[in-house]
Amino acid sequence: MPGKPAPLSRRELVPALVGRVAEALAGEPGAVLVLTAQAGAGKTHTLRAVAEELAGTVRTASGSTSTVLHPYAVLATLLDIEVPDSPSPELDAVLLARIDELTAGSPLVLVVDDAQLVDAASLAFLEQVAAASADLPIALLLGRRPTPERAQLTRLLARTGTVEIPLGPLDAMDLDVVVHEHTGRWPGPRLRDALLASDTPLQAITTLQDLVRDGQASGADVLELTAPMSPPIGVAERIGSRLTGLDGPPRELARALAVVGAATALPDLAGLMAVPAVSLVEPAQVLLDADLVTFTDDERLAFAHDSYREAVYDAIPAALRRLLHAAWAGRTSTVDRPQHLIAADAPVAETLAAVRDSAASLADVPAVQADALGASAAAWTGASASAELAAVRARALARSGQLRRAEEVARTALASATDPAVITELMRVRIFSLTTRGDIDGVLELIEATLALPVPDRTRQVLTEHRRYVGLLGGTGPVSLEPFAVDPREVTLNGLLAELLRCFLTGYPGAALEYAWDASRRQGSEGVDPNEGASADAWPPVVELQHNGPDAAAGALVEMIRLSEERGHGWISVTHQFSSAAIALAGGRLDDACAQFDAGLEQAAASEFGWVSQAVGTRALIDVQRGDNSAAAARLDAWDAAPGPLQLGIPQPARARIALLEAQRRYPAAAQLARTTWQQARGQNLRTWLVNVAPGLCRVAVRAADAALLAAIADGLAEVPQPLAPASVPAYALASALIGPTADLAATALRAAQDAAVIGDRTLELAALEEAAVATATWGDRDEARELARRTLELAESCGASGTAARIAGRLRAAGLRLGATAGRRRPQTGWDSLTPTEQLVADLVATGLNGPEIGRRLHVSPRTVQTHVSHALGKLGLTNRVELAAAMTTRAR
């Protein structure tokens, strides 16, 4: 059933869904199945039937009008956990730990009905679960109506591996089953034909119920019409006719329940109706007998179907509806009160006060806060507070990763805003959203328009310096070689970030590092606007990696993760994920780097984060290093088909394409692209990056015999400021030696390898050892060359760089070196020895009883990355779950 298959019959659909879920749990693609249909089409019945047939742990829950604004309400039911009234950001870790617990010993299936009414916090978490389904024995089965549209559901439907399944109409055999399920009898031909005229199963069921109740269909074994049936009418009309037959307390109870809009305890309904609870016993029984309502498992009264509630609600006279809503507004929760006050047509001041209270109570769950404010937007449109509340909503949308929608809300609100403080906040939301999405043209246009207004001097300086920062971030032109300010302490935090990037890019990472730590210290300090310099905590590990190497960068990353969590800057975790991946790559842990880049790219897609060019390019480069050229080509072709902005102007996807062409032995093409890429980056003054890539591009030039490329690289390196950063010294020395190869090349390369090893850069160490081995094989002692070859190939294999190892072996053979037993020992594909060091460590921690979030905190990686390592370990060891892994680790340790 790839993509969106044709509708199956109802009797075919249930076994098909059961089979598809079983395949997903066994590791096949398609672990997220979405059943889409209009109201009354039979989604709930189908999901219930599938859940009853599934093996393993199956948990079910449903969205509703009563849950849509209550954070994590559906997850609390789904995972059977308590959620505090004011959820903290740490709750996600608790939920992930619960998922770990539930999947530790058996597969887990989460079945969610009416997903279009699930609260945004639960939907956002289900997105994480969907991503984790690639590495956990877990499947999602969702039922939804096409409307209302929800951002998280839209992303779920768009993700690779999600299968959307439409529900088809009832056929004759399906209808026979429905009639038998509800009456214990099979329909006769006249009854079957009459019911087949129904548009939906719900319409057929309500028609059947009325026919049986009115004596128009009867029979002991076969249910048949006793008289011709009038043309079919809709569900609403049938429910309306049932209500017409009711009067007094039963009708009052149905109306009260419809206004409340959710399953409700009888004492609460009695309070709304101002009657003793016991007086509702008989009215409730009348509604039960009329098949209008039912009792939930926790003994609350609920309509048998949402369509029944809608029909009852629509039949209530408007004046009575307003009275009931007003009465319930005084009894309901803070988050629900605004909707009832709006429906009651309450005074604007009272409604706005309730809206503010509701928004404040949801401040720690911005996705739900945004939904709550959106639901009440009609009430405050045109009011004096409309722009103020729009600013709160826009900020909540931005914080929850709905950046495009945040920018739209803020832009619309600006048209009517008059308060300078509110205008400033709306502009900041727009600038933040556009910047984070990578819409550089949009940001620069917005800043120019704002600067044309009579804004305060401080605001003008902040915007001017943010324009400079964004220009550098997006690589809009050559990076200035002159400082932006004589004294960086005189600029705003945005200005300091701009100077940081200028120094970092032009070859002064030492100065950039000083500014990076200073910017992080200034973030949120007294006198600094909390919304200024929001990305300050992203840069210290990035700059440390280029100045002092991966070991120093790892320590900086730990500190920045701690600070960003304290400051509530959750969006920045994407950049930290990418930094962690880059550190792992430099440290020679290619498998770890892949897991972290993949997790970061998933997170970036979910949060509309636009700065992924370096992650995409580096991930493709790792594919080449691991020998998976087809994966690299697919990744780069996808990027070329829909390219995003180049972060900092760095052409990392082009760098990966050069490596791919080299791996495909298309040396002239690789050298030609290398010349173009080098000159473009040189023209942008990207000198730090040029030093990093110089050894690899020199190798391409040597293999292509391209003297012009070597000369261009030499000219570019001559422009790099001296003295070099410690992390740049080995790369610069290696590239310089390759440009003018002499008898000293092997010695220079070995010194570069030693220097790289000191700072923990195993990737650069491997590149240097490769050149030392090839140079020695070409011009030096063969025995020494064989020893270097063994050492180099073993390092390549220990890093997981089988593609690099193949290249090295090919170059050594071309130099006339017979490898034989000197070749490196390839890591096994299965068994304990196949585990990478990180997979071994994660398995050890699993055996101690730690869950995914706890392991993630211990290793300073995301729980999603931990899940990937666990999945890889299970696959290599032939195990199926964490319980088996823990037991195997314990047994092995004895």
mmCIF file of C-alpha atoms in Angstrom, residues 26-253:
data_model
loop_
_atom_site.group_PDB
_atom_site.id
_atom_site.type_symbol
_atom_site.label_atom_id
_atom_site.label_comp_id
_atom_site.label_asym_id
_atom_site.label_seq_id
_atom_site.Cartn_x
_atom_site.Cartn_y
_atom_site.Cartn_z
ATOM 1 C CA ALA A 26 9.382 -6.281 11.891
ATOM 2 C CA GLY A 27 11.437 -3.441 10.431
ATOM 3 C CA GLU A 28 9.699 -2.807 7.126
ATOM 4 C CA PRO A 29 9.025 0.813 6.051
ATOM 5 C CA GLY A 30 5.678 2.359 6.860
ATOM 6 C CA ALA A 31 5.503 2.457 10.646
ATOM 7 C CA VAL A 32 3.018 5.350 10.527
ATOM 8 C CA LEU A 33 -0.400 4.574 9.075
ATOM 9 C CA VAL A 34 -3.046 7.282 8.814
ATOM 10 C CA LEU A 35 -6.681 6.407 8.188
ATOM 11 C CA THR A 36 -8.410 9.443 6.673
ATOM 12 C CA ALA A 37 -12.167 9.881 6.256
ATOM 13 C CA GLN A 38 -15.013 12.246 6.966
ATOM 14 C CA ALA A 39 -17.160 12.053 10.098
ATOM 15 C CA GLY A 40 -19.279 8.932 10.347
ATOM 16 C CA ALA A 41 -17.218 6.960 7.838
ATOM 17 C CA GLY A 42 -16.244 4.268 10.345
ATOM 18 C CA LYS A 43 -12.705 5.264 11.406
ATOM 19 C CA THR A 44 -13.324 4.536 15.080
ATOM 20 C CA HIS A 45 -14.865 1.132 14.388
ATOM 21 C CA THR A 46 -12.004 0.201 12.046
ATOM 22 C CA LEU A 47 -9.287 1.290 14.475
ATOM 23 C CA ARG A 48 -10.949 -0.642 17.293
ATOM 24 C CA ALA A 49 -11.147 -3.773 15.146
ATOM 25 C CA VAL A 50 -7.476 -3.475 14.173
ATOM 26 C CA ALA A 51 -6.388 -2.934 17.779
ATOM 27 C CA GLU A 52 -8.200 -6.108 18.854
ATOM 28 C CA GLU A 53 -6.311 -8.152 16.252
ATOM 29 C CA LEU A 54 -2.809 -6.852 16.963
ATOM 30 C CA ALA A 55 -0.203 -8.680 18.993
ATOM 31 C CA GLY A 56 2.175 -7.035 21.450
ATOM 32 C CA THR A 57 1.436 -3.974 23.538
ATOM 33 C CA VAL A 58 -1.390 -1.924 22.048
ATOM 34 C CA ARG A 59 -2.404 1.389 23.578
ATOM 35 C CA THR A 60 -5.295 3.506 22.409
ATOM 36 C CA ALA A 61 -6.485 7.067 22.923
ATOM 37 C CA SER A 62 -8.608 9.617 21.131
ATOM 38 C CA GLY A 63 -8.573 13.326 20.546
ATOM 39 C CA SER A 64 -11.659 15.380 21.292
ATOM 40 C CA THR A 65 -12.833 18.930 21.712
ATOM 41 C CA SER A 66 -12.111 18.497 25.412
ATOM 42 C CA THR A 67 -8.462 17.499 24.884
ATOM 43 C CA VAL A 68 -7.348 19.756 22.062
ATOM 44 C CA LEU A 69 -6.282 22.594 24.388
ATOM 45 C CA HIS A 70 -5.016 20.480 27.276
ATOM 46 C CA PRO A 71 -1.259 19.820 27.014
ATOM 47 C CA TYR A 72 -0.311 16.148 26.747
ATOM 48 C CA ALA A 73 -3.887 15.063 27.551
ATOM 49 C CA VAL A 74 -3.907 12.382 24.856
ATOM 50 C CA LEU A 75 -0.406 11.179 25.695
ATOM 51 C CA ALA A 76 -1.364 10.865 29.364
ATOM 52 C CA THR A 77 -4.061 8.394 28.329
ATOM 53 C CA LEU A 78 -1.987 6.727 25.653
ATOM 54 C CA LEU A 79 1.024 6.093 27.873
ATOM 55 C CA ASP A 80 -0.844 5.811 31.182
ATOM 56 C CA ILE A 81 1.104 8.521 32.986
ATOM 57 C CA GLU A 82 0.269 11.487 35.171
ATOM 58 C CA VAL A 83 0.827 14.894 33.586
ATOM 59 C CA PRO A 84 1.100 17.906 35.922
ATOM 60 C CA ASP A 85 -1.248 20.847 35.437
ATOM 61 C CA SER A 86 1.723 23.004 34.406
ATOM 62 C CA PRO A 87 3.974 20.733 32.298
ATOM 63 C CA SER A 88 7.663 21.624 32.323
ATOM 64 C CA PRO A 89 10.063 21.325 29.365
ATOM 65 C CA GLU A 90 11.542 18.248 31.084
ATOM 66 C CA LEU A 91 8.303 16.329 30.511
ATOM 67 C CA ASP A 92 9.446 15.197 27.067
ATOM 68 C CA ALA A 93 12.282 13.278 28.734
ATOM 69 C CA VAL A 94 9.758 11.562 31.005
ATOM 70 C CA LEU A 95 7.637 10.632 28.007
ATOM 71 C CA LEU A 96 10.634 9.298 26.071
ATOM 72 C CA ALA A 97 11.605 7.237 29.097
ATOM 73 C CA ARG A 98 8.085 5.813 29.140
ATOM 74 C CA ILE A 99 8.383 4.901 25.454
ATOM 75 C CA ASP A 100 11.677 3.167 26.244
ATOM 76 C CA GLU A 101 9.979 1.265 29.045
ATOM 77 C CA LEU A 102 7.066 0.155 26.879
ATOM 78 C CA THR A 103 9.275 -0.951 23.958
ATOM 79 C CA ALA A 104 11.949 -2.595 26.096
ATOM 80 C CA GLY A 105 10.445 -6.068 25.979
ATOM 81 C CA SER A 106 7.828 -6.157 23.235
ATOM 82 C CA PRO A 107 6.623 -4.204 20.205
ATOM 83 C CA LEU A 108 4.399 -1.208 20.856
ATOM 84 C CA VAL A 109 1.472 0.002 18.777
ATOM 85 C CA LEU A 110 -0.033 3.395 19.518
ATOM 86 C CA VAL A 111 -3.548 3.835 18.141
ATOM 87 C CA VAL A 112 -4.927 7.381 18.144
ATOM 88 C CA ASP A 113 -8.413 8.222 16.903
ATOM 89 C CA ASP A 114 -9.573 11.720 15.888
ATOM 90 C CA ALA A 115 -5.979 12.869 15.582
ATOM 91 C CA GLN A 116 -7.181 16.209 14.205
ATOM 92 C CA LEU A 117 -8.375 16.985 17.762
ATOM 93 C CA VAL A 118 -5.261 15.846 19.620
ATOM 94 C CA ASP A 119 -3.509 18.566 21.619
ATOM 95 C CA ALA A 120 -0.467 20.082 19.909
ATOM 96 C CA ALA A 121 1.954 18.926 22.625
ATOM 97 C CA SER A 122 0.889 15.303 22.140
ATOM 98 C CA LEU A 123 1.068 15.660 18.351
ATOM 99 C CA ALA A 124 4.572 17.108 18.550
ATOM 100 C CA PHE A 125 5.673 14.170 20.674
ATOM 101 C CA LEU A 126 4.040 11.714 18.264
ATOM 102 C CA GLU A 127 6.210 13.295 15.554
ATOM 103 C CA GLN A 128 9.237 12.262 17.614
ATOM 104 C CA VAL A 129 7.792 8.768 17.957
ATOM 105 C CA ALA A 130 7.269 8.591 14.193
ATOM 106 C CA ALA A 131 10.926 9.496 13.642
ATOM 107 C CA ALA A 132 12.014 6.941 16.221
ATOM 108 C CA SER A 133 9.964 4.197 14.555
ATOM 109 C CA ALA A 134 12.935 3.575 12.278
ATOM 110 C CA ASP A 135 14.932 2.426 15.302
ATOM 111 C CA LEU A 136 12.307 1.186 17.766
ATOM 112 C CA PRO A 137 9.743 -1.654 17.582
ATOM 113 C CA ILE A 138 6.915 0.844 17.445
ATOM 114 C CA ALA A 139 4.106 1.692 15.049
ATOM 115 C CA LEU A 140 1.582 4.527 14.927
ATOM 116 C CA LEU A 141 -1.950 4.022 13.659
ATOM 117 C CA LEU A 142 -3.900 7.257 13.423
ATOM 118 C CA GLY A 143 -7.447 8.070 12.386
ATOM 119 C CA ARG A 144 -8.324 11.600 11.350
ATOM 120 C CA ARG A 145 -10.781 13.826 9.558
ATOM 121 C CA PRO A 146 -9.274 16.000 6.812
ATOM 122 C CA THR A 147 -10.219 19.110 8.775
ATOM 123 C CA PRO A 148 -9.242 20.990 10.812
ATOM 124 C CA GLU A 149 -5.726 21.027 9.422
ATOM 125 C CA ARG A 150 -2.932 20.718 11.996
ATOM 126 C CA ALA A 151 0.695 21.590 11.321
ATOM 127 C CA GLN A 152 2.048 18.485 13.053
ATOM 128 C CA LEU A 153 -0.307 16.161 11.181
ATOM 129 C CA THR A 154 0.625 17.789 7.899
ATOM 130 C CA ARG A 155 4.308 17.109 8.620
ATOM 131 C CA LEU A 156 3.535 13.523 9.645
ATOM 132 C CA LEU A 157 1.676 12.915 6.405
ATOM 133 C CA ALA A 158 4.551 14.384 4.394
ATOM 134 C CA ARG A 159 7.302 12.325 5.992
ATOM 135 C CA THR A 160 8.841 9.388 4.164
ATOM 136 C CA GLY A 161 7.385 6.149 5.478
ATOM 137 C CA THR A 162 3.938 7.495 6.347
ATOM 138 C CA VAL A 163 1.117 5.770 4.493
ATOM 139 C CA GLU A 164 -2.256 7.512 4.256
ATOM 140 C CA ILE A 165 -5.182 5.172 3.683
ATOM 141 C CA PRO A 166 -8.632 6.405 2.618
ATOM 142 C CA LEU A 167 -11.772 4.671 3.856
ATOM 143 C CA GLY A 168 -14.007 3.514 1.021
ATOM 144 C CA PRO A 169 -17.810 3.317 1.041
ATOM 145 C CA LEU A 170 -19.763 0.360 2.391
ATOM 146 C CA ASP A 171 -20.538 -2.390 -0.074
ATOM 147 C CA ALA A 172 -23.299 -4.964 0.379
ATOM 148 C CA MET A 173 -21.185 -7.477 2.272
ATOM 149 C CA ASP A 174 -19.756 -4.778 4.546
ATOM 150 C CA LEU A 175 -23.284 -3.614 5.282
ATOM 151 C CA ASP A 176 -24.383 -7.122 6.187
ATOM 152 C CA VAL A 177 -21.607 -7.246 8.775
ATOM 153 C CA VAL A 178 -22.603 -3.860 10.210
ATOM 154 C CA VAL A 179 -26.255 -4.893 10.572
ATOM 155 C CA HIS A 180 -25.277 -8.190 12.184
ATOM 156 C CA GLU A 181 -22.928 -6.454 14.638
ATOM 157 C CA HIS A 182 -25.701 -4.112 15.808
ATOM 158 C CA THR A 183 -28.700 -6.452 15.783
ATOM 159 C CA GLY A 184 -27.442 -10.035 15.761
ATOM 160 C CA ARG A 185 -29.417 -10.614 12.538
ATOM 161 C CA TRP A 186 -28.625 -10.435 8.833
ATOM 162 C CA PRO A 187 -30.460 -7.909 6.644
ATOM 163 C CA GLY A 188 -33.015 -8.919 4.073
ATOM 164 C CA PRO A 189 -32.681 -7.671 0.499
ATOM 165 C CA ARG A 190 -35.109 -4.738 0.863
ATOM 166 C CA LEU A 191 -33.453 -3.512 4.060
ATOM 167 C CA ARG A 192 -30.008 -3.936 2.524
ATOM 168 C CA ASP A 193 -30.927 -1.876 -0.531
ATOM 169 C CA ALA A 194 -32.461 0.838 1.652
ATOM 170 C CA LEU A 195 -29.413 1.102 3.908
ATOM 171 C CA LEU A 196 -26.972 1.076 0.993
ATOM 172 C CA ALA A 197 -28.456 4.414 -0.029
ATOM 173 C CA SER A 198 -26.796 5.933 3.062
ATOM 174 C CA ASP A 199 -23.771 8.154 2.512
ATOM 175 C CA THR A 200 -21.820 6.864 5.533
ATOM 176 C CA PRO A 201 -21.876 3.889 7.902
ATOM 177 C CA LEU A 202 -23.052 6.216 10.670
ATOM 178 C CA GLN A 203 -26.049 7.247 8.605
ATOM 179 C CA ALA A 204 -26.816 3.583 7.937
ATOM 180 C CA ILE A 205 -26.534 2.755 11.636
ATOM 181 C CA THR A 206 -28.774 5.607 12.800
ATOM 182 C CA THR A 207 -31.316 4.689 10.129
ATOM 183 C CA LEU A 208 -31.196 1.046 11.220
ATOM 184 C CA GLN A 209 -31.659 1.993 14.877
ATOM 185 C CA ASP A 210 -34.730 4.098 14.079
ATOM 186 C CA LEU A 211 -36.243 1.408 11.852
ATOM 187 C CA VAL A 212 -35.883 -1.231 14.567
ATOM 188 C CA ARG A 213 -37.073 1.110 17.332
ATOM 189 C CA ASP A 214 -40.158 2.143 15.313
ATOM 190 C CA GLY A 215 -40.986 -1.431 14.308
ATOM 191 C CA GLN A 216 -40.375 -0.767 10.619
ATOM 192 C CA ALA A 217 -37.791 -3.562 10.467
ATOM 193 C CA SER A 218 -38.238 -6.892 12.192
ATOM 194 C CA GLY A 219 -37.560 -10.613 11.913
ATOM 195 C CA ALA A 220 -36.169 -13.422 14.049
ATOM 196 C CA ASP A 221 -33.183 -14.460 11.950
ATOM 197 C CA VAL A 222 -33.383 -12.070 9.021
ATOM 198 C CA LEU A 223 -34.133 -8.405 9.577
ATOM 199 C CA GLU A 224 -36.399 -7.052 6.864
ATOM 200 C CA LEU A 225 -38.449 -3.953 6.197
ATOM 201 C CA THR A 226 -42.098 -4.359 7.113
ATOM 202 C CA ALA A 227 -43.169 -1.419 4.981
ATOM 203 C CA PRO A 228 -41.612 0.777 2.283
ATOM 204 C CA MET A 229 -39.064 3.161 3.744
ATOM 205 C CA SER A 230 -39.106 6.863 3.022
ATOM 206 C CA PRO A 231 -36.033 8.390 1.283
ATOM 207 C CA PRO A 232 -32.955 8.384 3.557
ATOM 208 C CA ILE A 233 -32.293 11.461 5.668
ATOM 209 C CA GLY A 234 -29.053 12.688 7.183
ATOM 210 C CA VAL A 235 -27.658 11.919 10.632
ATOM 211 C CA ALA A 236 -28.470 15.392 11.935
ATOM 212 C CA GLU A 237 -32.096 15.105 10.862
ATOM 213 C CA ARG A 238 -32.447 11.684 12.477
ATOM 214 C CA ILE A 239 -30.911 12.856 15.748
ATOM 215 C CA GLY A 240 -33.155 15.906 15.603
ATOM 216 C CA SER A 241 -36.186 13.673 15.246
ATOM 217 C CA ARG A 242 -35.124 11.637 18.259
ATOM 218 C CA LEU A 243 -34.794 14.806 20.297
ATOM 219 C CA THR A 244 -38.225 15.913 19.157
ATOM 220 C CA GLY A 245 -39.603 12.840 20.846
ATOM 221 C CA LEU A 246 -37.932 13.840 24.070
ATOM 222 C CA ASP A 247 -38.970 16.606 26.380
ATOM 223 C CA GLY A 248 -38.163 17.941 29.802
ATOM 224 C CA PRO A 249 -35.111 16.604 31.673
ATOM 225 C CA PRO A 250 -33.778 14.231 28.955
ATOM 226 C CA ARG A 251 -33.657 17.019 26.396
ATOM 227 C CA GLU A 252 -32.141 19.431 28.943
ATOM 228 C CA LEU A 253 -29.455 16.867 29.798
#
